[in-house]
Each structure stands twice: as structure tokens, then as C-alpha cells.
Coordinates of C-alpha atoms and ligand atoms in Angstrom, one line a residue:
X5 CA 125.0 148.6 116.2
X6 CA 126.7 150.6 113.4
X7 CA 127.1 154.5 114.3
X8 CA 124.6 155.7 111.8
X9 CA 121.7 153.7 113.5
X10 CA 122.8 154.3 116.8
X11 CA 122.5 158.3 116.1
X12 CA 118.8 157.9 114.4
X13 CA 117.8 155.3 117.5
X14 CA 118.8 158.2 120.0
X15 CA 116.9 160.6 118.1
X16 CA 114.2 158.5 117.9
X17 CA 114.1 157.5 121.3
X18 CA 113.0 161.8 122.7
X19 CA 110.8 161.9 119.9
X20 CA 109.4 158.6 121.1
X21 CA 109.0 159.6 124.7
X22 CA 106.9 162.9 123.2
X23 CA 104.6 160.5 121.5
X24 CA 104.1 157.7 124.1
X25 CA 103.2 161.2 126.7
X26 CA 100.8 162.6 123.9
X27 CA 99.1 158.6 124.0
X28 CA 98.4 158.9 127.5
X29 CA 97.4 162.1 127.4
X30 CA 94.9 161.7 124.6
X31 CA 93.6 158.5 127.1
X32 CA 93.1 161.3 130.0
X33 CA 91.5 163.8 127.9
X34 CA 88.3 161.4 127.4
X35 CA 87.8 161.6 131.2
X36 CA 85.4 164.1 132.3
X37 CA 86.8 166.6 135.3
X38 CA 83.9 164.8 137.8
X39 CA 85.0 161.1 136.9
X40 CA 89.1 161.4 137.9
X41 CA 88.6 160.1 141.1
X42 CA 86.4 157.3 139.8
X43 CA 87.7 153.6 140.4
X44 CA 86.0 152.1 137.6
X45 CA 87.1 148.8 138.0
X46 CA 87.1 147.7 141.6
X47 CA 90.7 145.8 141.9
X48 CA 92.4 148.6 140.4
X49 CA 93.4 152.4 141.8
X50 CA 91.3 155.3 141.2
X51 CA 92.3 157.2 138.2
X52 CA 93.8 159.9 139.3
X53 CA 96.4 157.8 141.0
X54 CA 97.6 156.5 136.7
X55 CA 97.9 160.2 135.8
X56 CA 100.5 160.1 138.1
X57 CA 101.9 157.4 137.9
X58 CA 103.1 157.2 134.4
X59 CA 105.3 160.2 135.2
X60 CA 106.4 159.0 138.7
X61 CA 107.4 155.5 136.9
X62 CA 109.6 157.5 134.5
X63 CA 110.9 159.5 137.2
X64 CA 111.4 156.8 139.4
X65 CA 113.4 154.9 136.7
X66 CA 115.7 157.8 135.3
X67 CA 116.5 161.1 137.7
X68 CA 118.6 159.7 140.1
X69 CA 119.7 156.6 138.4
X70 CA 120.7 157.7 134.9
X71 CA 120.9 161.4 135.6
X72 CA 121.9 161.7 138.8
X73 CA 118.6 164.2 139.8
X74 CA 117.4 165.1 143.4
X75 CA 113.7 164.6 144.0
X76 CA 111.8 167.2 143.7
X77 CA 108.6 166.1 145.4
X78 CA 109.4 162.9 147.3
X79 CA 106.4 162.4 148.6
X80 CA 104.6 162.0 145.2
X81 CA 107.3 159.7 144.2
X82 CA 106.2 157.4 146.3
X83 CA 102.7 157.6 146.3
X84 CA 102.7 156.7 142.3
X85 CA 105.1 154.3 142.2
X86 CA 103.4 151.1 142.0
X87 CA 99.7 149.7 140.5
X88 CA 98.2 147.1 142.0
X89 CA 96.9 144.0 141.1
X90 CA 96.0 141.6 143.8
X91 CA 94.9 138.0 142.3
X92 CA 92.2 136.9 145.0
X93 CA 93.0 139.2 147.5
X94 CA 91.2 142.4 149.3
X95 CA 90.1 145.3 147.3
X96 CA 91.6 148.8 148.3
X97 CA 89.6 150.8 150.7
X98 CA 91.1 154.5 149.8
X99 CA 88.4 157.2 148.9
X100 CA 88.9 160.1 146.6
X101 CA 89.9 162.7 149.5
X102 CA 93.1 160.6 150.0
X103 CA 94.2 161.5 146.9
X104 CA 96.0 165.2 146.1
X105 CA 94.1 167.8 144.1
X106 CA 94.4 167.5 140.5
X107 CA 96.2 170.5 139.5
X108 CA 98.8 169.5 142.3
X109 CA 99.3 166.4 140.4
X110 CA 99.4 168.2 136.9
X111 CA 102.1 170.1 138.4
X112 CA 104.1 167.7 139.8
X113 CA 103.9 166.3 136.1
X114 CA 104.7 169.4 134.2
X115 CA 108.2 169.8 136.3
X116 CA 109.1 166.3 136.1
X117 CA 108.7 166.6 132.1
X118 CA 110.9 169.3 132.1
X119 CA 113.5 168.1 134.7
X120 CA 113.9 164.8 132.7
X121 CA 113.4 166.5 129.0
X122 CA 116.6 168.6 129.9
X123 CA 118.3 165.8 131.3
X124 CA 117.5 163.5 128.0
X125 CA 118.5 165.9 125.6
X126 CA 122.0 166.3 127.4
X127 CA 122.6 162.5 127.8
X128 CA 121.4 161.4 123.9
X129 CA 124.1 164.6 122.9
X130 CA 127.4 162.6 124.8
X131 CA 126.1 158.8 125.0
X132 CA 129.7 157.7 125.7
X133 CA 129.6 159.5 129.3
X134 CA 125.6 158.7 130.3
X135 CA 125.4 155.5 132.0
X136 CA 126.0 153.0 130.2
X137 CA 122.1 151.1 130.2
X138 CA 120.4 154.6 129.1
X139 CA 118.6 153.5 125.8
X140 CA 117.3 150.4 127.2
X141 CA 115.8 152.3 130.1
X142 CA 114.3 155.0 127.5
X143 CA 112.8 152.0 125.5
X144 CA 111.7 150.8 128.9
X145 CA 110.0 154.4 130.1
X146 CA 108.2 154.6 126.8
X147 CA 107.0 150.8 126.7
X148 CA 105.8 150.9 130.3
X149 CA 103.8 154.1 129.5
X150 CA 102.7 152.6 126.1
X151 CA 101.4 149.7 128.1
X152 CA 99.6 151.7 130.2
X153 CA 97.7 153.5 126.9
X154 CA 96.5 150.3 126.6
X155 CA 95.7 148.7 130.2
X156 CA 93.9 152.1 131.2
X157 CA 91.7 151.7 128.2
X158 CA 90.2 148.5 129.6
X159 CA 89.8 150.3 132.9
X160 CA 88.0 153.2 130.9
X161 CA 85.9 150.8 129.1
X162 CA 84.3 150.2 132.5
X163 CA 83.5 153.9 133.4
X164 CA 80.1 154.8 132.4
X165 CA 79.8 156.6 128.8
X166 CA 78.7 160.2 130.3
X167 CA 81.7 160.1 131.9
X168 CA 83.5 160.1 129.0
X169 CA 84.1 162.5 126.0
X170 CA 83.6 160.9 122.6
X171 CA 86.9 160.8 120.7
X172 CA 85.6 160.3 117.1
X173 CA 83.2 158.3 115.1
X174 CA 83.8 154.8 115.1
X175 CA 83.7 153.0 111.5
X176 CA 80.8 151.1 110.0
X177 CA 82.4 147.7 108.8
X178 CA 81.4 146.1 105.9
X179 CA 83.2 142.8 105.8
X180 CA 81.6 140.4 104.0
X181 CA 80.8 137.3 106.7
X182 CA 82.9 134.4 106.2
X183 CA 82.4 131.2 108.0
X184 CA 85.2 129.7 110.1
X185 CA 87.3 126.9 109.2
X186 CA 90.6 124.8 110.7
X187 CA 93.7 125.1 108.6
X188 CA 96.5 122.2 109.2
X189 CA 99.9 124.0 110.3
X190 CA 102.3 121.0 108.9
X191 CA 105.2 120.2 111.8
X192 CA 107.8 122.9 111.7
X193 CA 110.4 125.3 113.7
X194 CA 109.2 128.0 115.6
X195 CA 111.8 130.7 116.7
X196 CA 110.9 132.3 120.5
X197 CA 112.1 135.1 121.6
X198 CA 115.5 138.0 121.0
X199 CA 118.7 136.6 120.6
X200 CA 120.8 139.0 123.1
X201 CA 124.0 138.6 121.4
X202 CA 122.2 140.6 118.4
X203 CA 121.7 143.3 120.6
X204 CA 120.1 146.5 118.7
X205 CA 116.7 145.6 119.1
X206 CA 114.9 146.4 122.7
X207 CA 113.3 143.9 124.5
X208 CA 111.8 143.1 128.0
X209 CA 113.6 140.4 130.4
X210 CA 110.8 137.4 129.7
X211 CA 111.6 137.9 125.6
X212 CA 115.3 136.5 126.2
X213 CA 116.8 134.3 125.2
X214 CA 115.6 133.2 121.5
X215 CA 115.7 129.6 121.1
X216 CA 113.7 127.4 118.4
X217 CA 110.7 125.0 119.6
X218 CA 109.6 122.3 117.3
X219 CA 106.1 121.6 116.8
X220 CA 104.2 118.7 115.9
X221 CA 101.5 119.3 112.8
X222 CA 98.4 120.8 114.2
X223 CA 95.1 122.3 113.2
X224 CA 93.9 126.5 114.1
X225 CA 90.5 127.9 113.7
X226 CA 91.7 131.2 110.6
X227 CA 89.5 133.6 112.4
X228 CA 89.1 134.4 115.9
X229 CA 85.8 132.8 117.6
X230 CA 83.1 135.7 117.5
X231 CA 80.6 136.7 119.4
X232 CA 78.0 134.9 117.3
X233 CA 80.3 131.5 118.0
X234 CA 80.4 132.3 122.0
X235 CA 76.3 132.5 122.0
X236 CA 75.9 129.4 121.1
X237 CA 78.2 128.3 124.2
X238 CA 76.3 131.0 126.4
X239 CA 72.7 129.6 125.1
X240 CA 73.9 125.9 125.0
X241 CA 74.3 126.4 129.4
X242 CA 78.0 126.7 129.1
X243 CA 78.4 128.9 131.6
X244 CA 76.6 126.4 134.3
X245 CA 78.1 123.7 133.2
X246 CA 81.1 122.5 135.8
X247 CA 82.9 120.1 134.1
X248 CA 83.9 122.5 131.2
X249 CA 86.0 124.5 133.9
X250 CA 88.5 124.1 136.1
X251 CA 87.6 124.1 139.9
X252 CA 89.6 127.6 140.6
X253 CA 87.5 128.9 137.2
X254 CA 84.4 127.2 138.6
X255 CA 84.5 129.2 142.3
X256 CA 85.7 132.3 140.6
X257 CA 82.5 132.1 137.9
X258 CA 80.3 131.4 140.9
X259 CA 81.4 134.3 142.9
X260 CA 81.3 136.9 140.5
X261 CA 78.1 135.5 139.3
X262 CA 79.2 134.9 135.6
X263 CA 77.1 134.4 133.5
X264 CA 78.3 135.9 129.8
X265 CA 81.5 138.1 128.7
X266 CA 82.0 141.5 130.4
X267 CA 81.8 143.1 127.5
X268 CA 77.9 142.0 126.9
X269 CA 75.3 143.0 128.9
X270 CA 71.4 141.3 128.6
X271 CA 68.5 143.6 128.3
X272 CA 65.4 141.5 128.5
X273 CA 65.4 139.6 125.3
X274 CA 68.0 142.0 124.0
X275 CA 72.0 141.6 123.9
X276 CA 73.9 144.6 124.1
X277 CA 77.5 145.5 123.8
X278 CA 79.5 148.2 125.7
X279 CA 81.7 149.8 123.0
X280 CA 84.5 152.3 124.6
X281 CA 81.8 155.1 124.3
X282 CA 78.7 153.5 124.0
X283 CA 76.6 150.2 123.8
X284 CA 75.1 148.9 120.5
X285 CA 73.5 145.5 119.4
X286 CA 75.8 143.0 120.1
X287 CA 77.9 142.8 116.9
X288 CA 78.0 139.0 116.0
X289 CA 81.1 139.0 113.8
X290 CA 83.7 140.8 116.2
X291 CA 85.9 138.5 117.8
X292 CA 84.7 137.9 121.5
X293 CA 86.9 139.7 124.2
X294 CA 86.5 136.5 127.6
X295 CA 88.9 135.9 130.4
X296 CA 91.2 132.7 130.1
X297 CA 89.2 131.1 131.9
X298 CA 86.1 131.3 129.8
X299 CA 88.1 131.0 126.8
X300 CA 89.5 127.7 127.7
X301 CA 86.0 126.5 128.9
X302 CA 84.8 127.5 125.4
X303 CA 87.4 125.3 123.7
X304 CA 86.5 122.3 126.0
X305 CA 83.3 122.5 125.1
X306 CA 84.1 122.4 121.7
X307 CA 86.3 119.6 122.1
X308 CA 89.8 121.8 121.4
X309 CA 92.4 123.2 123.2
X310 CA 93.3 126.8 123.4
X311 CA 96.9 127.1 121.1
X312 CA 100.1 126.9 123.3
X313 CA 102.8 129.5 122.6
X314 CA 104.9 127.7 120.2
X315 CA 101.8 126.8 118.4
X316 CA 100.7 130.6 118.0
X317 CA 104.1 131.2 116.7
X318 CA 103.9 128.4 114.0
X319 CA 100.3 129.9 113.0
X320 CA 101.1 133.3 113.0
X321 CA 104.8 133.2 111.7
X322 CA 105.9 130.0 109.6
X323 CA 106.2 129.6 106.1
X324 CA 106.2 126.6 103.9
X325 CA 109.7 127.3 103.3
X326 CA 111.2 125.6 106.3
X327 CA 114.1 128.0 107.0
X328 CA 111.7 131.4 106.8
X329 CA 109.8 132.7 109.4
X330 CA 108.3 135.6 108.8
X331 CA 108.4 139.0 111.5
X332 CA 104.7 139.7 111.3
X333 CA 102.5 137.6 110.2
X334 CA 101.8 139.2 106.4
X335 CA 105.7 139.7 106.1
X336 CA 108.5 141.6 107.3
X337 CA 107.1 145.2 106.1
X338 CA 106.5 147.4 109.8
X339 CA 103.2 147.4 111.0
X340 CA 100.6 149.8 109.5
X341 CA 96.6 150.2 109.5
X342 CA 96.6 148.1 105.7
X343 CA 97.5 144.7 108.0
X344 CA 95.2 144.9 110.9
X345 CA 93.4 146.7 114.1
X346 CA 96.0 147.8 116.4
X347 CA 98.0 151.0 117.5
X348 CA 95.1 152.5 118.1
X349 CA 93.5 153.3 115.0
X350 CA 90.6 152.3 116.6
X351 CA 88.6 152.1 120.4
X352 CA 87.0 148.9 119.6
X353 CA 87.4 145.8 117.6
X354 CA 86.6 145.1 113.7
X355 CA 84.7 142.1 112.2
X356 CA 86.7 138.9 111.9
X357 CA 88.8 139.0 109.0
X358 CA 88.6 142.4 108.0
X359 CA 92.2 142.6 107.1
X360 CA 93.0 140.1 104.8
X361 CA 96.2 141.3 103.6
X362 CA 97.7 141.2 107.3
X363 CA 96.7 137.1 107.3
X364 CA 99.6 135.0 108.0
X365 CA 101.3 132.2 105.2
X366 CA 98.7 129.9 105.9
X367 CA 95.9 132.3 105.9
X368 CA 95.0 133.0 109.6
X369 CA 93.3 136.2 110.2
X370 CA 93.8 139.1 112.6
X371 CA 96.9 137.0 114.5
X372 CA 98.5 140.4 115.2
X373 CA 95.6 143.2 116.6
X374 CA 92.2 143.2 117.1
X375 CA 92.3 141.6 120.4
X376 CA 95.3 139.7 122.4
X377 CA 95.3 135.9 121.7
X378 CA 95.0 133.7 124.9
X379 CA 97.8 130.4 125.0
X380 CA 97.3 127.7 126.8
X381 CA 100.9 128.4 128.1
X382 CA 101.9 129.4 131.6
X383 CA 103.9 132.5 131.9
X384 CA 107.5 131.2 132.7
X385 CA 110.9 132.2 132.2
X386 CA 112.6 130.9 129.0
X387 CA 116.0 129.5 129.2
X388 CA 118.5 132.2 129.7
X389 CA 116.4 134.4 131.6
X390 CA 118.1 137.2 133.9
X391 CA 115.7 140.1 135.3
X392 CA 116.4 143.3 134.4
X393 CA 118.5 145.1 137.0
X394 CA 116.7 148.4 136.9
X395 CA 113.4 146.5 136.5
X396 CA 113.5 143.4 139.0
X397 CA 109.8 142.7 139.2
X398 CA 108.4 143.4 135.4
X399 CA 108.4 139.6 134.9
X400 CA 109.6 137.9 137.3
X401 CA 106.6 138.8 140.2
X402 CA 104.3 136.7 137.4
X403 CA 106.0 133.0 137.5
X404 CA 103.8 131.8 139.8
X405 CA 101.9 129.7 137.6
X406 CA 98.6 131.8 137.9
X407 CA 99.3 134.0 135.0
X408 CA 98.6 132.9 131.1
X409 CA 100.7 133.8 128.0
X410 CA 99.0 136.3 125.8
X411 CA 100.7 137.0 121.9
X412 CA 99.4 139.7 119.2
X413 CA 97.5 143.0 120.2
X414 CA 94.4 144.5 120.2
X415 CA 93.2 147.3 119.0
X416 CA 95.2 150.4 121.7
X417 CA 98.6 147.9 121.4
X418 CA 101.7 150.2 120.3
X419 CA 103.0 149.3 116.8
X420 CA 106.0 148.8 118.7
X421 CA 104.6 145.4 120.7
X422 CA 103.3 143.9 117.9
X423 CA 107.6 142.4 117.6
X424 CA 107.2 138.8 117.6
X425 CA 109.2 138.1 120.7
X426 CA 106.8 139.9 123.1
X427 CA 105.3 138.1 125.6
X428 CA 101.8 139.5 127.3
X429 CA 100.6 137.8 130.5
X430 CA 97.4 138.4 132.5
X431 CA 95.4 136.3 135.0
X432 CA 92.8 133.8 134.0
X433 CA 89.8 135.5 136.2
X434 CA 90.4 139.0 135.0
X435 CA 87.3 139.7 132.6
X436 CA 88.1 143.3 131.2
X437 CA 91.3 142.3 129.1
X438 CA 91.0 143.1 124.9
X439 CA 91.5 139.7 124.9
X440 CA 90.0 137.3 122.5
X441 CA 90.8 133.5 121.3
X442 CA 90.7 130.9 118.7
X443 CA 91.1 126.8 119.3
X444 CA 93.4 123.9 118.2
X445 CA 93.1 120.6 117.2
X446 CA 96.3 118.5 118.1
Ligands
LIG505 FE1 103.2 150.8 135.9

């Protein structure tokens, strides 16, 4: 990395950490008071415990390893160092009295913030004598947080609107309708993943090391499946239909009692939609947010396959010019709101298609934002992979075969993980993802 850049990417990176807090702090601020010790979604940690956490995870990473910093508050370390996320196992049992008073936990933020805001502005002013992984732990405090902006707003999606504080008015769409068709991706290269040799561009463990896949001609639906598309799965007795789902998917559906998306609910004759801060008439056009699971039972039905990684890639990223991928689908300019619903311009997703000028060469829609694409493909290691030292479990804890490749965004993804290497993973049974799909023929 020439010097110039390395002096504006150090610059960058404080300013960075300032904007990633002011994100979760926003996220916070639509909580009422009475609701912070709410667990709105039952696997998960009451709130309180993420308001401390995405200081403790900073803390955690940086005072004592990059700055050399004695705890302060030990205790509180400990207690916010790690989410959970059990996959079939027991729900937590704590209750809101066995969590510390919220202003204790304000506090314990406001000193941490100032501790490592000193310590940062020291270390960024004589690089050549911090340690020597400091910028790739910055860009992995603000990413954590960042991914946290957006995880937390699935878990606040759950908690009931007058526990919330409106943000802003939401926008009336008025994209035309536009039926969905397949569009043939001819055989081609598709580039995976950060080379590490290149080395001035951050990215997590899983993302290394690049390497090119080559894909056999296939055919992708140009707009995401909608809610008006998954009704007719719903009202054609998908959901109590076995053979479209695997038997792990079937005993999960029949436990939980699915019986449509999470993000619908039935009133009597009437379909509803829970919005981030309210519910409306279901809006037919948006892409429908499922679980993997009912995503992949959709495409069965339809007689398709959900798009494996490489596949997504060739979709979103190739070019009829053999030797051109492109870094975002509509081109290499940086993401902004002209090419699609994501870094949270928005609570809640936009009508299929309503960003035509972020389609990709072959004119698939909304491939980057408004909603994380499911793969077909397991989350595994690519070739080359080492853990990050400072990080050990970010990845790695996840190839178990259990957990599905995700690619894209939705609407509360970061600008700065819509790169094409990076690699989102969740569970197939986990129904309150902003994730949304689109099928193959191949
Ligand atoms: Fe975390």
C-alpha cells in the first residue's frame, strides 16, 4: 500500500469507528426505556446485554492487545463478551434482574470510548511502533459492530411497535409491476474471494483466498421471488407438504408450527405484514424475507434449485466480456442509494426491481441490497483458509455443515459489505433473517 493511501485509510479508519458507534446508537435510540430488558426473540439475549456488548467486543479486541490497557471493569468484560446462538439447543433462562442497571452500563460504555479513542488517536499518529495487525483489527471492531446494526434490527423487528419509537416515514413506492422471467448466464469464470498477496483491502478469514470457479451455463429468475410469488406456494399447501422439505426442515416446520413467513401474520381473511414499525397489507411486490429452509422448499416446488455460490457470482458479477467481472453488480462505481436498498437508507424492503440502474450485465435486479440472497452452498472454508489469530471463532465455529452461504445485503447492510468477496452465513431454521431468494435452472 503506497504511503498516501495508507495515511487517508488511518484517518479513515477513527472517523469510521465514530460512524459504525453513531449506527448502533441510532439502533438503541428506537427502543423505548421500558423494552431494554425485553428478549424479543427467544434464542437470543435480552437487549440490554447488545448495548453492551458492542463496546465490550471492541474492548475485548484492542486495550490489552493492541494498546496494552488494564481493565477497567473486568467484570463487565466478561459478561458482554459473547452472543449466543444455539442451533437446536435450550433457550436461556436469565431474567431482567440479572442484568446491571442501565446507566451502569452507559457508563461502563462512555469510559471505554474514551480509554480506546485516546489510545487510537495515539497508535494511527506512530503506525510503525503499534502492533503490527492494528488496522485489520480496526476494520474488524467497526465490521463486527456494523454487523451488529444489522442483526439487532432483525431482533428489533420482533419487538412489538409501542415499544418502539418511529424513526421516519417510510417511502411510498411506485415501481411499475414487472413480471418475472429466467435470464440464461452463458458458462463463464467467476472470481471468489480476496487475493491476500494484494493486501490493502480488509477482509474476514472465510473471504481468503481468491480463486476462480468455472460454471456451467445456467438460467436465474431477474427479480427476487415476492411475496405475491410465495402465496401461491403458501395457498397451493406448501407448507404441509413433506416431500418438498428436507426431514431436519420438516421436524423443525412441525415444531414451530409454520405455517407462512415470519414476517406475515393472518388476520382472518386478511394478510398482514410487520414492517420495522408497523404492520400494513401485505405488499405483494417486495421480495419475500423466508428461512433457508423455506426458501429451498419453495424452489422444489417450483421445480428449481436455490443458486449455489459461484452461481450468484456469475449472475451478479460477469460480463459478456470473458476477462471482466465487474465489483458490484452495475459496475465498479462505490455503492450509493442510485443502485439499490442497502446501508440503511431504509427499515424495510422496496418493490422488486426498483433500482434498475444497480441490475447487473445480464439484467438481474436487486443482487446487492434489499434482502441477503440464500445459496444453496454450505458455509466452508475455501482453499487457503487460516483463522484470524485475534478472531479464532468468527468463521470457523460455522463449518459444521448446518449453516448456508448468504451473498448481497439487505436493506441495514453497511456499504462496506456489499465487497464482492463477503461471505454471510446463517442457519437454515432461523426465520427472522432480511433474507430473501430467487431460483435456478441448471
Ligand atoms: Fe458480537
Amino acid at each position: 500500500m503506497g504511503a498516501v493511501s495508507a495515511v487517508r485509510l488511518r484517518s479513515d479508519l477513527h472517523a469510521r469507528i465514530s460512524s459504525a458507534r453513531a449506527r448502533t446508537d441510532e439502533l438503541f435510540g428506537i427502543v423505548r426505556e421500558e423494552a431494554m430488558y425485553d428478549r424479543p426473540i427467544a434464542e437470543r439475549h435480552r437487549i440490554i446485554f447488545y448495548v453492551g456488548h458492542v463496546e465490550a467486543f471492541d474492548w475485548n479486541l484492542l486495550a490489552q492487545r493492541a494498546f496494552g490497557l488494564k481493565s477497567f471493569h473486568p467484570s463487565f468484560d466478561k459478561l458482554f463478551a459473547f452472543g449466543i446462538d444455539p442451533v437446536g439447543g435450550g433457550l436461556p433462562t436469565d431474567e431482567p434482574a440479572d442484568w446491571p442497571a442501565r446507566d451502569e452500563v452507559e457508563r461502563y460504555s462512555q469510559n471505554l470510548r474514551g480509554e480506546l479513542d485516546r489510545a487510537i488517536e495515539r497508535a494511527l499518529q506512530r503506525p510503525s511502533e503499534g502492533h503490527p495487525q492494528l488496522v485489520e483489527m480496526l476494520e474488524v471492531a467497526v465490521e463486527h459492530r456494523l454487523m451488529h446494526a444489522e442483526t439487532l434490527a432483525y431482533m428489533l423487528h420482533r419487538l412489538p411497535v409501542e415499544k418502539k419509537i418511529p424513526d421516519k416515514k417510510e417511502p411510498v413506492w411506485k415501481t411499475p409491476r414487472a413480471k418475472s422471467h429466467m435470464v440464461e448466464i452463458p458458462a463463464g469464470r467467476a472470481t471468489l474471494g480476496l487475493h491476500r498477496a494484494k493486501g490493502d483491502e480488509f477482509g474476514w478469514d472465510n473471504e481468503f483466498e481468491a480463486h476462480e470457479a468455472s460454471v456451467p451455463e445456467f438460467a436465474i429468475e431477474n427479480y427476487n421471488v415476492t411475496n405475491r410469488d410465495f402465496m401461491a406456494f403458501v395457498q397451493a399447501g406448501g407448507y404441509s407438504t413433506a416431500s418438498l422439505w428436507s426431514a431436519e426442515a420438516w421436524a423443525w416446520k412441525k415444531k414451530e408450527d409454520v405455517q407462512y413467513p415470519a414476517f406475515w401474520r393472518r388476520a382472518g381473511n386478511l394478510w398482514l405484514y410487520r414492517t420495522m414499525f408497523g404492520e400494513m397489507h401485505i405488499p405483494l411486490d417486495w421480495p419475500v424475507y423466508v428461512s433457508h429452509a423455506e426458501a429451498n422448499a419453495y424452489a422444489k416446488w417450483m421445480g428449481r434449485k436455490l443458486p449455489t455460490e459461484e452461481q450468484y457470482h456469475r449472475a451478479a458479477y460477469g460480463t459478456s466480456d470473458p476477462d471482466v467481472e465487474r465489483s458490484y453488480p452495475w459496475g465498479d462505481e462505490a455503492p450509493s442509494e442510485r443502485y439499490g436498498n442497502f446501508d440503511f437508507a431504509h427499515w424495510d424492503p422496496s418493490p422488486v426491481g426498483s433500482y434498475p440502474r444497480g441490475a447487473s450485465a445480464y439484467g438481474v435486479h436487486d443482487l446487492v441490497g434489499n434482502g441477503w440472497e440464500w445459496t444453496r452452498s454450505e458455509f466452508k472454508p475455501f482453499a487457503g483458509f487460516s483463522a484470524m489469530p485475534f478472531y479464532p471463532g468468527y468463521s470457523a465455529n460455522f463449518f459444521d455443515g448446518k449453516h448456508y452461504v448468504m451473498k448481497g445485503g439487505s436493506p441495514r447492510t453497511a456499504a462496506c459489505m456489499l465487497r464482492r468477496s463477503f461471505r454471510n452465513w446463517f442457519q437454515p431454521h432461523y426465520p427472522f433473517v432480511y433474507a430473501t431468494f430467487r431460483c435456478v435452472e441448471d
